[in-house]
Short mmCIF file of N, CA, C and O in Angstrom, two decimals:
data_model
loop_
_atom_site.label_atom_id
_atom_site.label_comp_id
_atom_site.label_asym_id
_atom_site.label_seq_id
_atom_site.Cartn_x
_atom_site.Cartn_y
_atom_site.Cartn_z
N MET A 21 -2.44 -0.12 6.73
CA MET A 21 -1.98 0.24 5.43
C MET A 21 -3.00 -0.29 4.38
O MET A 21 -3.37 0.52 3.47
N GLN A 22 -3.51 -1.43 4.50
CA GLN A 22 -4.45 -2.01 3.58
C GLN A 22 -5.62 -1.15 3.55
O GLN A 22 -6.15 -0.88 2.42
N ASN A 23 -6.13 -0.69 4.73
CA ASN A 23 -7.37 0.04 4.71
C ASN A 23 -7.22 1.35 4.02
O ASN A 23 -8.09 1.84 3.40
N ILE A 24 -6.07 2.02 4.15
CA ILE A 24 -5.74 3.20 3.53
C ILE A 24 -5.83 3.08 1.95
O ILE A 24 -6.34 3.83 1.16
N LEU A 25 -5.14 1.97 1.47
CA LEU A 25 -5.15 1.64 0.10
C LEU A 25 -6.55 1.31 -0.50
O LEU A 25 -6.80 1.59 -1.61
N ILE A 26 -7.32 0.61 0.36
CA ILE A 26 -8.74 0.42 -0.05
C ILE A 26 -9.48 1.73 -0.27
O ILE A 26 -10.18 1.87 -1.18
N GLY A 27 -9.26 2.61 0.73
CA GLY A 27 -9.88 3.96 0.52
C GLY A 27 -9.43 4.65 -0.72
O GLY A 27 -10.19 5.24 -1.38
N TYR A 28 -8.13 4.49 -1.13
CA TYR A 28 -7.68 5.17 -2.34
C TYR A 28 -8.27 4.49 -3.53
O TYR A 28 -8.74 5.20 -4.42
N ALA A 29 -8.40 3.12 -3.61
CA ALA A 29 -9.12 2.45 -4.64
C ALA A 29 -10.51 2.92 -4.68
O ALA A 29 -11.01 3.02 -5.74
N THR A 30 -11.27 3.04 -3.64
CA THR A 30 -12.66 3.44 -3.58
C THR A 30 -12.63 4.96 -4.20
O THR A 30 -13.52 5.25 -5.00
N ALA A 31 -11.75 5.77 -3.82
CA ALA A 31 -11.81 7.18 -4.38
C ALA A 31 -11.60 7.11 -5.86
O ALA A 31 -12.29 7.97 -6.57
N LEU A 32 -10.69 6.33 -6.31
CA LEU A 32 -10.57 6.24 -7.74
C LEU A 32 -11.85 5.77 -8.49
O LEU A 32 -12.12 6.43 -9.50
N SER A 33 -12.34 4.74 -8.04
CA SER A 33 -13.72 4.38 -8.55
C SER A 33 -14.84 5.40 -8.43
O SER A 33 -15.49 5.63 -9.42
N VAL A 34 -15.05 6.05 -7.31
CA VAL A 34 -16.09 6.99 -7.15
C VAL A 34 -15.95 8.25 -8.04
O VAL A 34 -16.88 8.72 -8.54
N HIS A 35 -14.68 8.57 -8.37
CA HIS A 35 -14.37 9.74 -9.12
C HIS A 35 -14.11 9.37 -10.52
O HIS A 35 -13.73 10.22 -11.37
N GLY A 36 -14.37 8.20 -10.86
CA GLY A 36 -14.21 7.75 -12.30
C GLY A 36 -12.73 7.80 -12.83
O GLY A 36 -12.58 7.95 -14.02
N VAL A 37 -11.76 7.65 -12.03
CA VAL A 37 -10.37 7.70 -12.42
C VAL A 37 -10.00 6.36 -12.99
O VAL A 37 -10.01 5.36 -12.28
N ASP A 38 -9.57 6.33 -14.26
CA ASP A 38 -9.19 5.10 -14.81
C ASP A 38 -7.68 4.87 -14.77
O ASP A 38 -6.83 5.17 -15.42
N GLU A 39 -7.38 4.27 -13.52
CA GLU A 39 -5.99 4.13 -13.08
C GLU A 39 -5.91 2.66 -12.63
O GLU A 39 -6.50 2.27 -11.64
N PRO A 40 -4.94 1.87 -13.11
CA PRO A 40 -4.81 0.51 -12.65
C PRO A 40 -4.32 0.54 -11.14
O PRO A 40 -3.43 1.34 -10.87
N PHE A 41 -4.88 -0.31 -10.39
CA PHE A 41 -4.44 -0.26 -8.91
C PHE A 41 -4.01 -1.70 -8.55
O PHE A 41 -4.94 -2.48 -8.31
N THR A 42 -2.86 -1.92 -8.39
CA THR A 42 -2.30 -3.34 -8.13
C THR A 42 -2.60 -3.75 -6.71
O THR A 42 -2.65 -4.98 -6.45
N LEU A 43 -2.80 -2.86 -5.78
CA LEU A 43 -2.87 -3.30 -4.28
C LEU A 43 -4.32 -3.37 -3.73
O LEU A 43 -4.47 -3.40 -2.59
N SER A 44 -5.28 -3.43 -4.68
CA SER A 44 -6.67 -3.62 -4.24
C SER A 44 -6.77 -4.99 -3.53
O SER A 44 -5.91 -5.95 -3.86
N PRO A 45 -7.76 -5.33 -2.75
CA PRO A 45 -7.80 -6.54 -2.06
C PRO A 45 -7.74 -7.88 -2.92
O PRO A 45 -7.15 -8.79 -2.54
N GLY A 46 -8.35 -7.81 -4.10
CA GLY A 46 -8.28 -9.02 -4.90
C GLY A 46 -7.43 -8.79 -6.12
O GLY A 46 -7.58 -9.55 -7.14
N GLY A 47 -6.60 -7.78 -6.07
CA GLY A 47 -5.79 -7.33 -7.14
C GLY A 47 -4.56 -8.22 -7.44
O GLY A 47 -4.38 -9.30 -6.87
N PRO A 48 -3.71 -7.75 -8.38
CA PRO A 48 -2.53 -8.45 -8.93
C PRO A 48 -1.49 -8.89 -7.69
O PRO A 48 -0.93 -9.89 -7.72
N PHE A 49 -1.38 -7.97 -6.77
CA PHE A 49 -0.36 -8.21 -5.60
C PHE A 49 -0.95 -9.31 -4.86
O PHE A 49 -0.17 -10.27 -4.44
N ALA A 50 -2.22 -9.31 -4.45
CA ALA A 50 -2.80 -10.43 -3.68
C ALA A 50 -2.70 -11.75 -4.48
O ALA A 50 -2.38 -12.73 -3.84
N GLU A 51 -2.99 -11.70 -5.68
CA GLU A 51 -2.84 -12.92 -6.56
C GLU A 51 -1.52 -13.44 -6.59
O GLU A 51 -1.26 -14.65 -6.48
N TRP A 52 -0.56 -12.44 -6.66
CA TRP A 52 0.82 -12.88 -6.71
C TRP A 52 1.21 -13.58 -5.41
O TRP A 52 1.95 -14.65 -5.47
N LEU A 53 0.92 -12.95 -4.26
CA LEU A 53 1.15 -13.70 -3.03
C LEU A 53 0.48 -14.99 -2.94
O LEU A 53 1.08 -15.94 -2.45
N ARG A 54 -0.77 -15.18 -3.42
CA ARG A 54 -1.36 -16.46 -3.31
C ARG A 54 -0.72 -17.52 -4.21
O ARG A 54 -0.43 -18.67 -3.74
N THR A 55 -0.33 -16.99 -5.31
CA THR A 55 0.42 -17.91 -6.32
C THR A 55 1.84 -18.28 -5.91
O THR A 55 2.14 -19.50 -5.86
N CYS A 56 2.59 -17.33 -5.53
CA CYS A 56 4.02 -17.53 -5.21
C CYS A 56 4.25 -18.01 -3.79
O CYS A 56 5.26 -18.82 -3.71
N ARG A 57 3.49 -17.66 -2.95
CA ARG A 57 3.66 -18.05 -1.60
C ARG A 57 2.73 -19.07 -1.08
O ARG A 57 3.01 -19.72 -0.01
N GLY A 58 1.59 -19.32 -1.88
CA GLY A 58 0.69 -20.36 -1.44
C GLY A 58 -0.25 -19.86 -0.23
O GLY A 58 -0.85 -20.68 0.41
N TRP A 59 -0.29 -18.46 0.00
CA TRP A 59 -1.03 -17.97 1.11
C TRP A 59 -2.47 -17.76 0.74
O TRP A 59 -2.80 -17.37 -0.35
N SER A 60 -3.38 -18.03 1.73
CA SER A 60 -4.80 -17.76 1.53
C SER A 60 -4.91 -16.19 1.57
O SER A 60 -4.24 -15.46 2.35
N MET A 61 -5.71 -15.68 0.70
CA MET A 61 -6.14 -14.39 0.69
C MET A 61 -7.50 -14.00 1.15
O MET A 61 -8.12 -12.99 0.87
N SER A 62 -8.08 -14.96 1.97
CA SER A 62 -9.51 -14.93 2.36
C SER A 62 -9.69 -13.72 3.33
O SER A 62 -10.82 -13.16 3.37
N CYS A 63 -8.71 -13.26 4.09
CA CYS A 63 -8.74 -12.12 4.80
C CYS A 63 -7.96 -10.84 4.32
O CYS A 63 -7.75 -9.95 5.12
N GLY A 64 -7.40 -10.98 3.08
CA GLY A 64 -6.70 -10.01 2.50
C GLY A 64 -5.27 -10.13 2.64
O GLY A 64 -4.69 -10.94 3.46
N TRP A 65 -4.57 -9.34 1.82
CA TRP A 65 -3.01 -9.51 1.76
C TRP A 65 -2.39 -9.03 2.96
O TRP A 65 -1.36 -9.59 3.43
N ALA A 66 -2.92 -8.01 3.68
CA ALA A 66 -2.27 -7.53 4.92
C ALA A 66 -2.39 -8.57 6.00
O ALA A 66 -1.36 -8.76 6.76
N ASP A 67 -3.42 -9.27 6.12
CA ASP A 67 -3.56 -10.37 7.05
C ASP A 67 -2.62 -11.51 6.78
O ASP A 67 -1.96 -12.05 7.67
N ALA A 68 -2.58 -11.85 5.57
CA ALA A 68 -1.60 -12.94 5.14
C ALA A 68 -0.13 -12.58 5.43
O ALA A 68 0.63 -13.45 5.92
N ILE A 69 0.22 -11.30 5.20
CA ILE A 69 1.53 -10.89 5.46
C ILE A 69 1.84 -10.91 6.95
O ILE A 69 2.92 -11.37 7.46
N GLU A 70 0.85 -10.39 7.73
CA GLU A 70 0.93 -10.53 9.17
C GLU A 70 1.24 -11.87 9.71
O GLU A 70 2.03 -12.10 10.58
N ARG A 71 0.42 -12.71 9.22
CA ARG A 71 0.42 -14.22 9.67
C ARG A 71 1.71 -14.81 9.31
O ARG A 71 2.17 -15.76 10.03
N HIS A 72 2.42 -14.46 8.33
CA HIS A 72 3.55 -15.10 7.73
C HIS A 72 4.82 -14.31 7.92
O HIS A 72 5.90 -14.59 7.27
N ALA A 73 4.86 -13.11 8.69
CA ALA A 73 5.98 -12.29 8.88
C ALA A 73 7.08 -12.97 9.62
O ALA A 73 8.30 -12.43 9.49
N ASP A 74 6.88 -13.99 10.40
CA ASP A 74 7.90 -14.77 11.04
C ASP A 74 8.87 -13.90 11.86
O ASP A 74 10.08 -13.86 11.62
N GLY A 75 8.25 -13.04 12.69
CA GLY A 75 9.06 -12.14 13.59
C GLY A 75 9.47 -10.87 12.94
O GLY A 75 9.95 -10.03 13.70
N GLU A 76 9.38 -10.66 11.64
CA GLU A 76 9.69 -9.40 11.06
C GLU A 76 8.52 -8.44 11.24
O GLU A 76 7.33 -8.90 11.30
N ASP A 77 8.74 -7.13 11.27
CA ASP A 77 7.69 -6.23 11.41
C ASP A 77 6.91 -6.32 10.29
O ASP A 77 7.38 -6.35 9.07
N PRO A 78 5.57 -6.60 10.30
CA PRO A 78 4.65 -6.75 9.20
C PRO A 78 4.73 -5.62 8.12
O PRO A 78 4.63 -5.91 6.93
N LEU A 79 4.93 -4.39 8.54
CA LEU A 79 4.93 -3.29 7.63
C LEU A 79 6.22 -3.48 6.78
O LEU A 79 6.24 -3.20 5.54
N MET A 80 7.40 -3.81 7.49
CA MET A 80 8.62 -4.05 6.78
C MET A 80 8.47 -5.17 5.78
O MET A 80 9.00 -5.17 4.68
N ALA A 81 7.82 -6.28 6.19
CA ALA A 81 7.56 -7.45 5.46
C ALA A 81 6.80 -7.04 4.17
O ALA A 81 7.15 -7.52 3.09
N PHE A 82 5.84 -6.10 4.32
CA PHE A 82 4.93 -5.68 3.20
C PHE A 82 5.97 -5.04 2.18
O PHE A 82 5.75 -5.34 1.00
N PHE A 83 6.77 -4.15 2.65
CA PHE A 83 7.63 -3.41 1.74
C PHE A 83 8.68 -4.27 1.09
O PHE A 83 8.94 -4.15 -0.15
N HIS A 84 9.07 -5.28 1.74
CA HIS A 84 9.99 -6.29 1.07
C HIS A 84 9.28 -7.13 0.08
O HIS A 84 9.84 -7.33 -0.98
N LEU A 85 8.14 -7.57 0.41
CA LEU A 85 7.32 -8.34 -0.59
C LEU A 85 6.94 -7.46 -1.77
O LEU A 85 6.89 -7.98 -2.94
N LEU A 86 6.56 -6.17 -1.44
CA LEU A 86 6.21 -5.34 -2.75
C LEU A 86 7.36 -5.10 -3.63
O LEU A 86 7.27 -5.09 -4.82
N ASP A 87 8.55 -4.94 -2.97
CA ASP A 87 9.78 -4.86 -3.86
C ASP A 87 10.00 -6.15 -4.71
O ASP A 87 10.31 -6.07 -5.85
N GLU A 88 9.80 -7.34 -4.01
CA GLU A 88 9.94 -8.53 -4.67
C GLU A 88 8.92 -8.69 -5.77
O GLU A 88 9.16 -9.12 -6.91
N TYR A 89 7.71 -8.29 -5.62
CA TYR A 89 6.65 -8.38 -6.57
C TYR A 89 6.96 -7.47 -7.74
O TYR A 89 6.79 -7.81 -8.89
N ARG A 90 7.43 -6.29 -7.54
CA ARG A 90 7.78 -5.34 -8.53
C ARG A 90 8.94 -5.85 -9.43
O ARG A 90 8.89 -5.73 -10.58
N SER A 91 9.87 -6.41 -8.79
CA SER A 91 10.96 -7.12 -9.48
C SER A 91 10.61 -8.26 -10.38
O SER A 91 10.89 -8.41 -11.57
N ALA A 92 9.65 -9.13 -9.80
CA ALA A 92 9.17 -10.25 -10.41
C ALA A 92 8.22 -9.88 -11.64
O ALA A 92 8.25 -10.57 -12.71
N CYS A 93 7.41 -8.89 -11.41
CA CYS A 93 6.36 -8.55 -12.39
C CYS A 93 6.60 -7.41 -13.35
O CYS A 93 5.96 -6.99 -14.25
N GLY A 94 7.74 -6.69 -12.94
CA GLY A 94 8.07 -5.47 -13.69
C GLY A 94 7.08 -4.40 -13.59
O GLY A 94 6.85 -3.60 -14.36
N SER A 95 6.49 -4.43 -12.39
CA SER A 95 5.40 -3.37 -12.14
C SER A 95 5.96 -2.06 -11.52
O SER A 95 6.86 -2.17 -10.67
N GLU A 96 5.59 -0.96 -12.01
CA GLU A 96 5.91 0.27 -11.46
C GLU A 96 5.10 0.75 -10.41
O GLU A 96 5.46 1.69 -9.68
N LEU A 97 3.94 0.22 -10.27
CA LEU A 97 2.80 0.58 -9.29
C LEU A 97 2.66 2.06 -9.57
O LEU A 97 2.24 2.95 -8.88
#
């Protein structure tokens, strides 16, 4: 998932599309995870979620965290 989203962010940049992108590797979502959860983002948010999924499917954990992020930050993505 993270690689697909990195590709999307790259396409935005290459084509000069001025669109805020919350899910970039060092973006607001990663910063929120680092701040709220205390997780290292050295390998990216996907790795951090996978390492801390505690038995939950990492993709489902991503969507749960994304919902939590959106609620906390009022982000529409």
